[in-house]
Tab-separated table of C-alpha atoms in Angstrom:
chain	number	residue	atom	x	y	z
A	487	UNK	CA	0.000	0.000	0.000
A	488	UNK	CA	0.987	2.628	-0.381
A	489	UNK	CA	4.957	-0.927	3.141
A	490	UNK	CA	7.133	-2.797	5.024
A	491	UNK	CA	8.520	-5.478	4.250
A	492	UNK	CA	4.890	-3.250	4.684
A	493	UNK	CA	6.294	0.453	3.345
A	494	UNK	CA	4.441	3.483	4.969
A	495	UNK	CA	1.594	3.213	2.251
A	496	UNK	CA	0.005	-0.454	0.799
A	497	UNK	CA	0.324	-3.665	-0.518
A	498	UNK	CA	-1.154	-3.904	-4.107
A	499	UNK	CA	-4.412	-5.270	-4.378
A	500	UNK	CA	-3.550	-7.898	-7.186
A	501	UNK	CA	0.243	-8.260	-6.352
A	502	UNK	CA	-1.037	-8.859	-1.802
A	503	UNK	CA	-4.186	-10.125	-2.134
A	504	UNK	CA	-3.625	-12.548	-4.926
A	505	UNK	CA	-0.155	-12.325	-2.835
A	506	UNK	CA	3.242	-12.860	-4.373
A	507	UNK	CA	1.519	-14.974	-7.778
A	508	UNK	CA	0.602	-12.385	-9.023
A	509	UNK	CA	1.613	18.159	-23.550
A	510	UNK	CA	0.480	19.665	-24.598
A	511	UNK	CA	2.807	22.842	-25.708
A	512	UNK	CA	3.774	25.051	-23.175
A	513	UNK	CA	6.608	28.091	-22.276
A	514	UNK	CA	9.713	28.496	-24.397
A	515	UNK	CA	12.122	29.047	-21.554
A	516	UNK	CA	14.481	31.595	-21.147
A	517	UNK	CA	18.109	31.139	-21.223
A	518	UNK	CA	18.173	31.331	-17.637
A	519	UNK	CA	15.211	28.319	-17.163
A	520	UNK	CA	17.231	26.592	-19.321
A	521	UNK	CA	20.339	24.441	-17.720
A	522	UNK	CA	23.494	23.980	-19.594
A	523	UNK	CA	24.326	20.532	-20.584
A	524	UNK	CA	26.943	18.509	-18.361
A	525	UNK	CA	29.865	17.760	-20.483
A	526	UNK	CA	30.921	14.210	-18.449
A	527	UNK	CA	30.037	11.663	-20.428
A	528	UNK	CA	28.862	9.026	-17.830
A	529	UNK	CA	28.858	5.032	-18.084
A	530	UNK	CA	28.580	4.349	-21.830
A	531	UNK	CA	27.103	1.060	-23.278
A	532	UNK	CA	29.878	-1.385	-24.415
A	533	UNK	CA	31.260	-1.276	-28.033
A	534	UNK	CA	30.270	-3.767	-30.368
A	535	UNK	CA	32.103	-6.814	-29.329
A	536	UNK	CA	33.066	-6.007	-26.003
A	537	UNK	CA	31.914	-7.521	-22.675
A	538	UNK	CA	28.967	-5.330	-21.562
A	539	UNK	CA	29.174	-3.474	-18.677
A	540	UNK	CA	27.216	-4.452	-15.707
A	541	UNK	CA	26.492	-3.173	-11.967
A	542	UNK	CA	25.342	-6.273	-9.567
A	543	UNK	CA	22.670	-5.206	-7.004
A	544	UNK	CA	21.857	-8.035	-4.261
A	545	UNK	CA	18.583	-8.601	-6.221
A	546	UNK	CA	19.268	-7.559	-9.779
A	547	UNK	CA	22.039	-6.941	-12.499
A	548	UNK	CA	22.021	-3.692	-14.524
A	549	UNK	CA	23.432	-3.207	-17.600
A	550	UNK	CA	24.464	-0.370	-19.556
A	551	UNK	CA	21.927	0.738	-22.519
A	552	UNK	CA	21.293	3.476	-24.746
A	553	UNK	CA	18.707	6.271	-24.791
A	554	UNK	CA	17.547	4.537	-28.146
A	555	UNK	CA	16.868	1.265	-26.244
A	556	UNK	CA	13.988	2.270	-24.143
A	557	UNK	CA	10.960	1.618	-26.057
A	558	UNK	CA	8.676	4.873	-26.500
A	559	UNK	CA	11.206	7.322	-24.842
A	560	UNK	CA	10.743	9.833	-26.991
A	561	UNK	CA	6.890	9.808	-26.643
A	562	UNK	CA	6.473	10.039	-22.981
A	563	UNK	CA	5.434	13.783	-21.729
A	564	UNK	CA	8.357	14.000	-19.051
A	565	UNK	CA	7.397	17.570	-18.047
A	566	UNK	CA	4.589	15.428	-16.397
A	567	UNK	CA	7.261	13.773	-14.296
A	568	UNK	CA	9.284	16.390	-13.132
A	569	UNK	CA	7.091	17.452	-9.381
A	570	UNK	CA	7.877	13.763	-8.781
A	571	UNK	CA	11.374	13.708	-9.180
A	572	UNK	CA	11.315	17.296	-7.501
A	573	UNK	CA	9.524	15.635	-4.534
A	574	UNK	CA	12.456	12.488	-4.266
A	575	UNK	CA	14.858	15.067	-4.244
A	576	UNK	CA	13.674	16.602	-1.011
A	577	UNK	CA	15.385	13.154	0.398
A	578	UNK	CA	17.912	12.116	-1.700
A	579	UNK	CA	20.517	8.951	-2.030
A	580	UNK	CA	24.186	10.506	-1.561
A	581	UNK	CA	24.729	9.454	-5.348
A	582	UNK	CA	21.803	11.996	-6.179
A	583	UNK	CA	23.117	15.395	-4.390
A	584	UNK	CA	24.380	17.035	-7.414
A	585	UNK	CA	21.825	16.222	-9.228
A	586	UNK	CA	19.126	17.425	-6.778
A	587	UNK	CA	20.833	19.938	-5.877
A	588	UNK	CA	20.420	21.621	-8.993
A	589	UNK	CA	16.826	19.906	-9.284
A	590	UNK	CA	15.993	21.260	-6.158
A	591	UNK	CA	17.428	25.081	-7.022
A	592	UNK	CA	15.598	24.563	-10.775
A	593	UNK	CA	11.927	24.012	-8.208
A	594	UNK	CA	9.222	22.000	-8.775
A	595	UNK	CA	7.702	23.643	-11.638
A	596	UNK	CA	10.418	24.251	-13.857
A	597	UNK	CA	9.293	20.712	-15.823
A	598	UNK	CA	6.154	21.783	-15.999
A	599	UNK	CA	6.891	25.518	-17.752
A	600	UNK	CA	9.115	24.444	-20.108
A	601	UNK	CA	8.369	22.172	-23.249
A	602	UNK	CA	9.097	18.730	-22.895
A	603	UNK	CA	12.151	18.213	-25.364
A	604	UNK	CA	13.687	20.717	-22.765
A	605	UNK	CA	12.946	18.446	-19.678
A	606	UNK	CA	14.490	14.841	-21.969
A	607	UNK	CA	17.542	16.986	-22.939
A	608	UNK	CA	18.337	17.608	-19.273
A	609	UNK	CA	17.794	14.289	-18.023
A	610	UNK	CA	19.952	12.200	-20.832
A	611	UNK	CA	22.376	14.742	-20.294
A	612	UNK	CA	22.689	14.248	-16.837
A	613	UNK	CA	21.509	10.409	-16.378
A	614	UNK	CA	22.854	6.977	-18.091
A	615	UNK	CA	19.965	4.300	-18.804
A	616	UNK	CA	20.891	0.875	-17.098
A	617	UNK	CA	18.314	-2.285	-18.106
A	618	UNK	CA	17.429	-4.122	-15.244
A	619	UNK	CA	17.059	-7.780	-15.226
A	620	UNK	CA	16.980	-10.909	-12.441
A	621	UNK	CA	20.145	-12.697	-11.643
A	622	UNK	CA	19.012	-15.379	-14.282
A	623	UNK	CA	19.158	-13.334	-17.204
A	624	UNK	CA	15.271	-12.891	-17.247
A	625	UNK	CA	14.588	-8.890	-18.628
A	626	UNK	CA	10.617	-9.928	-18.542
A	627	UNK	CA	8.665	-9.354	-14.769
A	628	UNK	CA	5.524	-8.385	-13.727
A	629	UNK	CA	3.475	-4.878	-12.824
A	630	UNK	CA	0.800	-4.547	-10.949
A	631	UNK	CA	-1.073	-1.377	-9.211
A	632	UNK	CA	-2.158	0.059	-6.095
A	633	UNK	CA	-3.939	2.706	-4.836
A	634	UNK	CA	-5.363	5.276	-1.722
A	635	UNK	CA	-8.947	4.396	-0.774
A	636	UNK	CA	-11.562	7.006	0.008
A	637	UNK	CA	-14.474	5.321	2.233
A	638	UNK	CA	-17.118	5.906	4.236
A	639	UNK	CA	-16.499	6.032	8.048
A	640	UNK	CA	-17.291	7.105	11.767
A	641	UNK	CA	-15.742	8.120	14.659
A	642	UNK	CA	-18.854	6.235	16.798
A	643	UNK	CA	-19.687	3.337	15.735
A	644	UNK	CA	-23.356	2.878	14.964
A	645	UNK	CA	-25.523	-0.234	13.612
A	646	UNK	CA	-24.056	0.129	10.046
A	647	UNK	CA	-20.740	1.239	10.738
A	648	UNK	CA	-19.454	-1.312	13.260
A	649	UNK	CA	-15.628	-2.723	12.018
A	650	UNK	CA	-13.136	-1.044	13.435
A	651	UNK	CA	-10.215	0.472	12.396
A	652	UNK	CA	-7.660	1.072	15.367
A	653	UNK	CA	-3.856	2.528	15.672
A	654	UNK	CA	-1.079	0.749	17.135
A	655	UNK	CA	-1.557	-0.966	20.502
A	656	UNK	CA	1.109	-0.270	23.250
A	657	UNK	CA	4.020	-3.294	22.740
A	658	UNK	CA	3.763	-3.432	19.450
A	659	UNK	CA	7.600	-3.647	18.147
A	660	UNK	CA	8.478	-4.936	21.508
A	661	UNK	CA	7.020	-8.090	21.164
A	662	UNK	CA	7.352	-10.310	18.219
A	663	UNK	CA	5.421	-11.100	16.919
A	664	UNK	CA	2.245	-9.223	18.132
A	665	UNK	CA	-0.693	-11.504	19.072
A	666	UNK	CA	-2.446	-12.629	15.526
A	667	UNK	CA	-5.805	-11.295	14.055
A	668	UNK	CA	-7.744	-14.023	15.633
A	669	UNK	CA	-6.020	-13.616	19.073
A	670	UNK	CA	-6.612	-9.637	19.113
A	671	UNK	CA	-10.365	-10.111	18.406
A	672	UNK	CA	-11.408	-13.152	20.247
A	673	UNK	CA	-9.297	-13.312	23.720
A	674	UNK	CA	-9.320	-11.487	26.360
A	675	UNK	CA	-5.653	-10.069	25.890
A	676	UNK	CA	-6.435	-9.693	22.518
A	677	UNK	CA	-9.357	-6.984	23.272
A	678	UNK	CA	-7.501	-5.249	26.198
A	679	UNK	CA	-4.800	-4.302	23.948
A	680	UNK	CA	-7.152	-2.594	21.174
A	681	UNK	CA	-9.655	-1.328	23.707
A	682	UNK	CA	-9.536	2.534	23.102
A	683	UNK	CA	-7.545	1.949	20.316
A	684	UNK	CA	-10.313	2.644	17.731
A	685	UNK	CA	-9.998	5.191	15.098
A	686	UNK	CA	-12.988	5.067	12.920
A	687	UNK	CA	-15.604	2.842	12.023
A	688	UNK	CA	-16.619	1.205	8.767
A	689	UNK	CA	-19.606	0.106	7.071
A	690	UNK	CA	-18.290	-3.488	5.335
A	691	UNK	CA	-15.517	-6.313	6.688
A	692	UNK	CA	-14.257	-6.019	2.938
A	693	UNK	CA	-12.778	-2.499	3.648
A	694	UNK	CA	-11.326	-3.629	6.546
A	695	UNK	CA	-9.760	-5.843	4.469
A	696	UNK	CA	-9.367	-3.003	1.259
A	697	UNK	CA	-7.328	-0.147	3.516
A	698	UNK	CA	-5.472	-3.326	5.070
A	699	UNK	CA	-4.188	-4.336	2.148
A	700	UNK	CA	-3.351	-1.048	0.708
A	701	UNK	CA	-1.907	0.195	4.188
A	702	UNK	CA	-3.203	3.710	3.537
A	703	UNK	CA	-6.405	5.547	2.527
A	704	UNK	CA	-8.646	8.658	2.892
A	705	UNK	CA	-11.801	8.570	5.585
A	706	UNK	CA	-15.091	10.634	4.752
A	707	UNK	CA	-16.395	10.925	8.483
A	708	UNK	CA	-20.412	10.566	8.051
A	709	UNK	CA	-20.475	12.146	11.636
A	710	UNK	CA	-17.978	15.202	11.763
A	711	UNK	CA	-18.394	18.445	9.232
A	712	UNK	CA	-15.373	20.660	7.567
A	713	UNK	CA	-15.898	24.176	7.270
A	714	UNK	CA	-18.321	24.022	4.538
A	715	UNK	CA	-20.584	22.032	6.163
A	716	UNK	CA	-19.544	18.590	4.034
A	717	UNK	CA	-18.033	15.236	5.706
A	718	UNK	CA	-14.375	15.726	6.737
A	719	UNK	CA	-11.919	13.865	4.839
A	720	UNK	CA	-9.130	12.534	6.824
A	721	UNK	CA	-6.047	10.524	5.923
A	722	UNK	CA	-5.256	7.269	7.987
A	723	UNK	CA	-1.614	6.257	6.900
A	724	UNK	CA	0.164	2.835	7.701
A	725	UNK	CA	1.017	2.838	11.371
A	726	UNK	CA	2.493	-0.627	11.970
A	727	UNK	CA	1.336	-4.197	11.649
A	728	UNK	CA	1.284	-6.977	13.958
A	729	UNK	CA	4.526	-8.554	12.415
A	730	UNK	CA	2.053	-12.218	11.612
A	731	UNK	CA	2.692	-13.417	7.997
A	732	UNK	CA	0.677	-12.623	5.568
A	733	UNK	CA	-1.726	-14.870	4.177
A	734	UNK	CA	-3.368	-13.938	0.816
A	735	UNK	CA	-7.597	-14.267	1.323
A	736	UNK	CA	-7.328	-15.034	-3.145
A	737	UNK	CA	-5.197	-17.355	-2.684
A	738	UNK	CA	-7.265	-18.896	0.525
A	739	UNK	CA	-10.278	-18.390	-1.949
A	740	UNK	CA	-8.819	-19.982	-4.864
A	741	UNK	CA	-7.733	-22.841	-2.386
A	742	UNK	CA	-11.344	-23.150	-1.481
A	743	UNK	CA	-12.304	-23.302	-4.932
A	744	UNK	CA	-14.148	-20.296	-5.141
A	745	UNK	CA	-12.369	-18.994	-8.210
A	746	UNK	CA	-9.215	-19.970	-10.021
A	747	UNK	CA	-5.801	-18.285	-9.671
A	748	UNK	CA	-6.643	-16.210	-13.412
A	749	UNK	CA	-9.915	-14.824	-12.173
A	750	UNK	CA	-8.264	-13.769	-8.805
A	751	UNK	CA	-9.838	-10.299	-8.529
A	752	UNK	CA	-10.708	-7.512	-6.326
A	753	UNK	CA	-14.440	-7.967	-7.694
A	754	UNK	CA	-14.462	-11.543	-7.210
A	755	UNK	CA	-13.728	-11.772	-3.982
A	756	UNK	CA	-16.377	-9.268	-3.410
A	757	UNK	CA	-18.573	-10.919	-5.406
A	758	UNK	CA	-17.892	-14.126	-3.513
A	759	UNK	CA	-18.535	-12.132	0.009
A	760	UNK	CA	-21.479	-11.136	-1.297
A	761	UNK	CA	-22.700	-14.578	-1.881
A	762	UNK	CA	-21.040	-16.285	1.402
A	763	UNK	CA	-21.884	-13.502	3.552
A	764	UNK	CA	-21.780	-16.482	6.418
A	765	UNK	CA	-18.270	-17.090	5.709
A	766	UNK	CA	-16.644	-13.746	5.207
A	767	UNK	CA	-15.480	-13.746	9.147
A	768	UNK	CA	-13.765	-16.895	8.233
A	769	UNK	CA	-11.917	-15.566	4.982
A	770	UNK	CA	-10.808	-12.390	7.248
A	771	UNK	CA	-9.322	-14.970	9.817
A	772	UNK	CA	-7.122	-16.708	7.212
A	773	UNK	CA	-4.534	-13.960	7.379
A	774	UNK	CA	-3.008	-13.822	10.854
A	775	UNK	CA	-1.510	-10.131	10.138
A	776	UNK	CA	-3.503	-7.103	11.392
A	777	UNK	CA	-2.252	-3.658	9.939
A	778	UNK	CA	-2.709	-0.432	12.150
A	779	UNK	CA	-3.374	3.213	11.346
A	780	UNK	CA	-2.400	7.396	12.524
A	781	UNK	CA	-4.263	9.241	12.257
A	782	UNK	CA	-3.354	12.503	9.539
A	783	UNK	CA	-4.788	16.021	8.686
A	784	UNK	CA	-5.605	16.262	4.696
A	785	UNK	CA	-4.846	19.411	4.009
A	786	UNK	CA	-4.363	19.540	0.160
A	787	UNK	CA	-6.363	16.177	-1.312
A	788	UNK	CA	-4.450	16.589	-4.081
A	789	UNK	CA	-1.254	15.037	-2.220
A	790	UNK	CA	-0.592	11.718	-2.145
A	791	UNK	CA	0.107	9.818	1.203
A	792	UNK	CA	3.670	8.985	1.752
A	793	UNK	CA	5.521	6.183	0.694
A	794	UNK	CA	8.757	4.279	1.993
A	795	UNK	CA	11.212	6.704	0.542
A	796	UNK	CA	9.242	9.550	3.199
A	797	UNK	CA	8.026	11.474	-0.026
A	798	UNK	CA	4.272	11.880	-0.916
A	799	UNK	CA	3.423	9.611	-4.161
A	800	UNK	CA	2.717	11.308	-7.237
A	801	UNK	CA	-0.410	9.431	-9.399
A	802	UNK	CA	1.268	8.046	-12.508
A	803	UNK	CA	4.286	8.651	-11.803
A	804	UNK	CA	5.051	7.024	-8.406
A	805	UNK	CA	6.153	3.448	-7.797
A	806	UNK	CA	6.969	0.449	-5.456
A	807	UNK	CA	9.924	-1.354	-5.811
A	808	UNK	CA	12.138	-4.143	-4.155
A	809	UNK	CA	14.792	-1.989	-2.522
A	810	UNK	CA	17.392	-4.466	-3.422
A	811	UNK	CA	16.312	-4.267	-6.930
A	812	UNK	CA	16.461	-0.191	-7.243
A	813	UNK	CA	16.890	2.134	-4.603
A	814	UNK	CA	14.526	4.451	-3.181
A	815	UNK	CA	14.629	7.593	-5.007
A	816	UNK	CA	15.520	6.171	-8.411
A	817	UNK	CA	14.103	7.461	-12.078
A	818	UNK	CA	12.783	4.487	-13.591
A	819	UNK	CA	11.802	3.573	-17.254
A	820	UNK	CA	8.663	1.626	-17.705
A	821	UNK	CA	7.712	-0.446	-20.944
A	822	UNK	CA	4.313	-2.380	-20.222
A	823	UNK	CA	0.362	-2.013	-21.123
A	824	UNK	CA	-2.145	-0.311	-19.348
A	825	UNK	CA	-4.873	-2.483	-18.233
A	826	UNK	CA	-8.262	-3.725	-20.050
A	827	UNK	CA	-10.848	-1.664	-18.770
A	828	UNK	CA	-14.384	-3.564	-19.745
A	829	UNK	CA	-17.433	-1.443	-20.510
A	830	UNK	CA	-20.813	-2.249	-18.828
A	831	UNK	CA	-21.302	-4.634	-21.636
A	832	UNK	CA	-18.207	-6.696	-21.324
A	833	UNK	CA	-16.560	-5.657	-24.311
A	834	UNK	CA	-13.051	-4.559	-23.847
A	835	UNK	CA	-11.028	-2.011	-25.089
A	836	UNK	CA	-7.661	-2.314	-27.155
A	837	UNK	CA	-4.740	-2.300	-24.472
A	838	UNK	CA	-2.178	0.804	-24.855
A	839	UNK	CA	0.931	0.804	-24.162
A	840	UNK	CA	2.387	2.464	-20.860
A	841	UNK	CA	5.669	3.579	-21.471
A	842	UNK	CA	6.447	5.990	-19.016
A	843	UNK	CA	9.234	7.369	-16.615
A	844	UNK	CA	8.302	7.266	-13.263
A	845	UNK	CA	9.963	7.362	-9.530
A	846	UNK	CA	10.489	4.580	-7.257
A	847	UNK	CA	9.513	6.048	-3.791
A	848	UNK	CA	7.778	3.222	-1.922
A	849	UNK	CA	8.022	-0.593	-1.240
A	850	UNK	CA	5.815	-3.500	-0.265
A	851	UNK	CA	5.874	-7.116	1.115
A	852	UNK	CA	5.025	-8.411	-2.275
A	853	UNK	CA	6.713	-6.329	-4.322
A	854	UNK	CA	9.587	-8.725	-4.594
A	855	UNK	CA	12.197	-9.112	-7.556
A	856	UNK	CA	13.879	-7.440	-10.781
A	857	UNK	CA	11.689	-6.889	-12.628
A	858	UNK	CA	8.787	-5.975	-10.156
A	859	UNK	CA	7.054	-2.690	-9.835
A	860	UNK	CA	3.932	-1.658	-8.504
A	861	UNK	CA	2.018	1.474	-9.927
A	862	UNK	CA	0.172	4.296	-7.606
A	863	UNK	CA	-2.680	5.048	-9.789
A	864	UNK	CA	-3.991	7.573	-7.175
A	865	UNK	CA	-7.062	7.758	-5.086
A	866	UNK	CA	-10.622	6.722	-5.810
A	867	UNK	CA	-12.995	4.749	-7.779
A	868	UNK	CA	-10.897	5.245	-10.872
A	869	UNK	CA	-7.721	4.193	-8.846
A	870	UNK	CA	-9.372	1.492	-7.290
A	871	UNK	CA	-10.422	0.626	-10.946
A	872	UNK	CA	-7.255	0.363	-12.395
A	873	UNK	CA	-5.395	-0.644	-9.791
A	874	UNK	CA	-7.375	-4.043	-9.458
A	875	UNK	CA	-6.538	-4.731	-13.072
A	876	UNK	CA	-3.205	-4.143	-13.503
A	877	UNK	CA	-1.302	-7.582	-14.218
A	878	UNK	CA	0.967	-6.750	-17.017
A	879	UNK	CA	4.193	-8.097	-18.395
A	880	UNK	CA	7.031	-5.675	-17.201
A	881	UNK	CA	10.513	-4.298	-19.172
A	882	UNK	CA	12.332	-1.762	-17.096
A	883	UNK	CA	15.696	0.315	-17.094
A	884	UNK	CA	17.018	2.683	-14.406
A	885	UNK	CA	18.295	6.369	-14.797
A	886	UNK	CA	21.697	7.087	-12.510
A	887	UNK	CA	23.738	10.001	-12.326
A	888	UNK	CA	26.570	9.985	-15.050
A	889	UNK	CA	29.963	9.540	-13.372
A	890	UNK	CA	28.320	8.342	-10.256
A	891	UNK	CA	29.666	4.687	-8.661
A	892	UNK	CA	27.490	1.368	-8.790
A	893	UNK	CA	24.236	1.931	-7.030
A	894	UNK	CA	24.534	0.504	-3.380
């Protein structure tokens, strides 16, 4: 969600709960908006012939590549990207301070002034493309999606809104691991350490489960106002979990025989709730590990909660990683699809391509791998949309600073 082996924000819905199987033209700028070109030349592919040159990472081997080897490069709008590389700079790797240093003094809306051959020229002549694949050789992984739920809540919990939602008990991270999800709500230990605990209220088990998985989302409090007299949003962000393993409910449902591993699905296991409403307690008690919540103000909705890198998540342009795969705070080059989205009548549209450069500022406990990446879509029904459909077959390369040492 949003981390963790559980970043700060989620698990992705496809990737945790069907677990680890699955411009526009704009300002001409002035001279002065307009950096110079660095003269070093950087890590340069291998000639014809020669060995190639490669970096090792404990999960992953890079390998020098060209601009011209990253499939749609020269299509994506990269001004888009910029306020997300602006916002990884706030925190950046030591192999980054130059770099962000002058992305930093440049601000965060220099990408988005300037016309978009300006922003590519900058970053190929400051960054060297590296393709990432496994240990094995394989370039081919997967990408899935995640996103930041909005739901319906309460702070008092009435006859509709009666699941809790609670922040971290006192003990947790002292002992290991923390009693399981069955021994918190059915023992008397259990319910001592969540009494007053409780946060908000829901209306449905399932988004227990939802903001669980996801480790993040947005709360529209049905009994508190904001100052124009609608529901006030508030942000719950990843607080901890009970350090249980985590069992996937698809994959418990698949085991069942509800469904088969293919049609593992945020709908169908809805749909399969909805039809087994007697059994829903018992799919929630398959996976021992509880997730807890803070409690945030939500200032500016249009900010995404924070992921593992400590930087809010930019929709579309924001990823999860495996740390030992690409480090926080990395530019990464995406060649995939963007996910069938079927019409009311079941037919589905043609699949475009998403070819993109995005940021790698968060991690989660099944983002594991290579070639693994998990997309932020955003927040909302649209999010939740697309983020419950993404399964695509993955290509990526990394961007690191020219003259800069093997990413550690």
């Amino acid at each position: 969600m949003i981390v963790r082996p559980f970043s700060k924000l989620r698990w992705a819905i496809p990737a945790l709960i069907v677990g680890s199987l699955m411009g526009c033209g704009l300002l001409s700028p002035t001279p002065r908006e307009t950096p110079a070109p660095v003269e070093a030349p950087g890590m340069a592919p291998s000639m014809p012939g020669a060995a190639p040159v490669t970096w090792q990472r404990p999960k992953a081997t890079w390998t020098a590549a060209s601009w011209a080897d990253l499939p749609g490069w020269d299509k994506d709008p990269v001004q888009e990207w910029w306020p997300a590389l602006w916002r990884g700079c706030v925190k950046p790797a030591a192999a980054w301070a130059p770099v962000c240093a002058e992305v930093r003094k440049l601000g965060p809306q220099w990408g988005t002034q300037v016309q978009d051959g300006f922003v590519r020229q900058w970053v190929q002549s400051r960054l060297q493309p590296w393709r990432v694949s496994a240990p094995d050789g394989r370039t081919s992984g997967l990408l899935t999606g995640y996103f930041e739920p909005l739901l319906d809540g309460r702070r008092m919990p009435d006859a509709r809104f009666r699941y809790p939602l609670h922040r971290a008990p006192q003990g947790l991270g002292v002992r290991k691991p923390f009693l399981s999800r069955n021994e918190l709500e059915r023992t008397p230990e259990g319910r001592a350490a969540l009494a007053g605990r409780e946060l908000v209220y829901l209306a449905d088990p399932l988004d227990v489960l939802l903001i669980q998985v996801q480790g993040s989302g947005r709360i529209r409090l049905q009994d508190e106002r904001d100052a124009q007299g609608l529901p006030k949003v508030v942000r719950l962000a990843f607080g901890g979990h009970n350090d249980q393993p985590y069992v996937s409910v698809a994959r418990w449902l698949v085991d069942q025989g509800a469904f088969s591993l293919e049609q593992a699905s945020w709908p169908a296991i809805r749909n399969w709730a909805t039809a087994n409403p007697a059994r829903v307690d018992e799919m929630m008690h398959a996976n021992p590990r509880v997730v807890f919540f803070r409690e945030e103000p939500l200032p500016d909705p249009t900010v995404g909660p924070s992921g593992a890198q400590g930087v809010p998540l930019t929709p579309g342009r924001s990823i999860a990683v495996d740390r030992e795969s690409v480090p926080l705070g990395t530019p990464v080059w995406l060649d995939s699809t963007v996910p069938q989205v079927w019409s009311a009548n079941g037919n589905g549209a043609p699949t475009p391509l998403l070819q993109r450069l995005v940021m790698a500022q968060d991690t989660g406990g099944a983002i594991l791998g290579a070639v693994r990446a998990d997309y932020f879509w955003g927040w909302g029904d649209e999010a939740l949309a697309m983020a419950g459909r993404t399964k695509q077959s993955l290509a990526l390369w990394v961007l690191w600073p020219q003259g800069a040492g093997p990413a550690r």
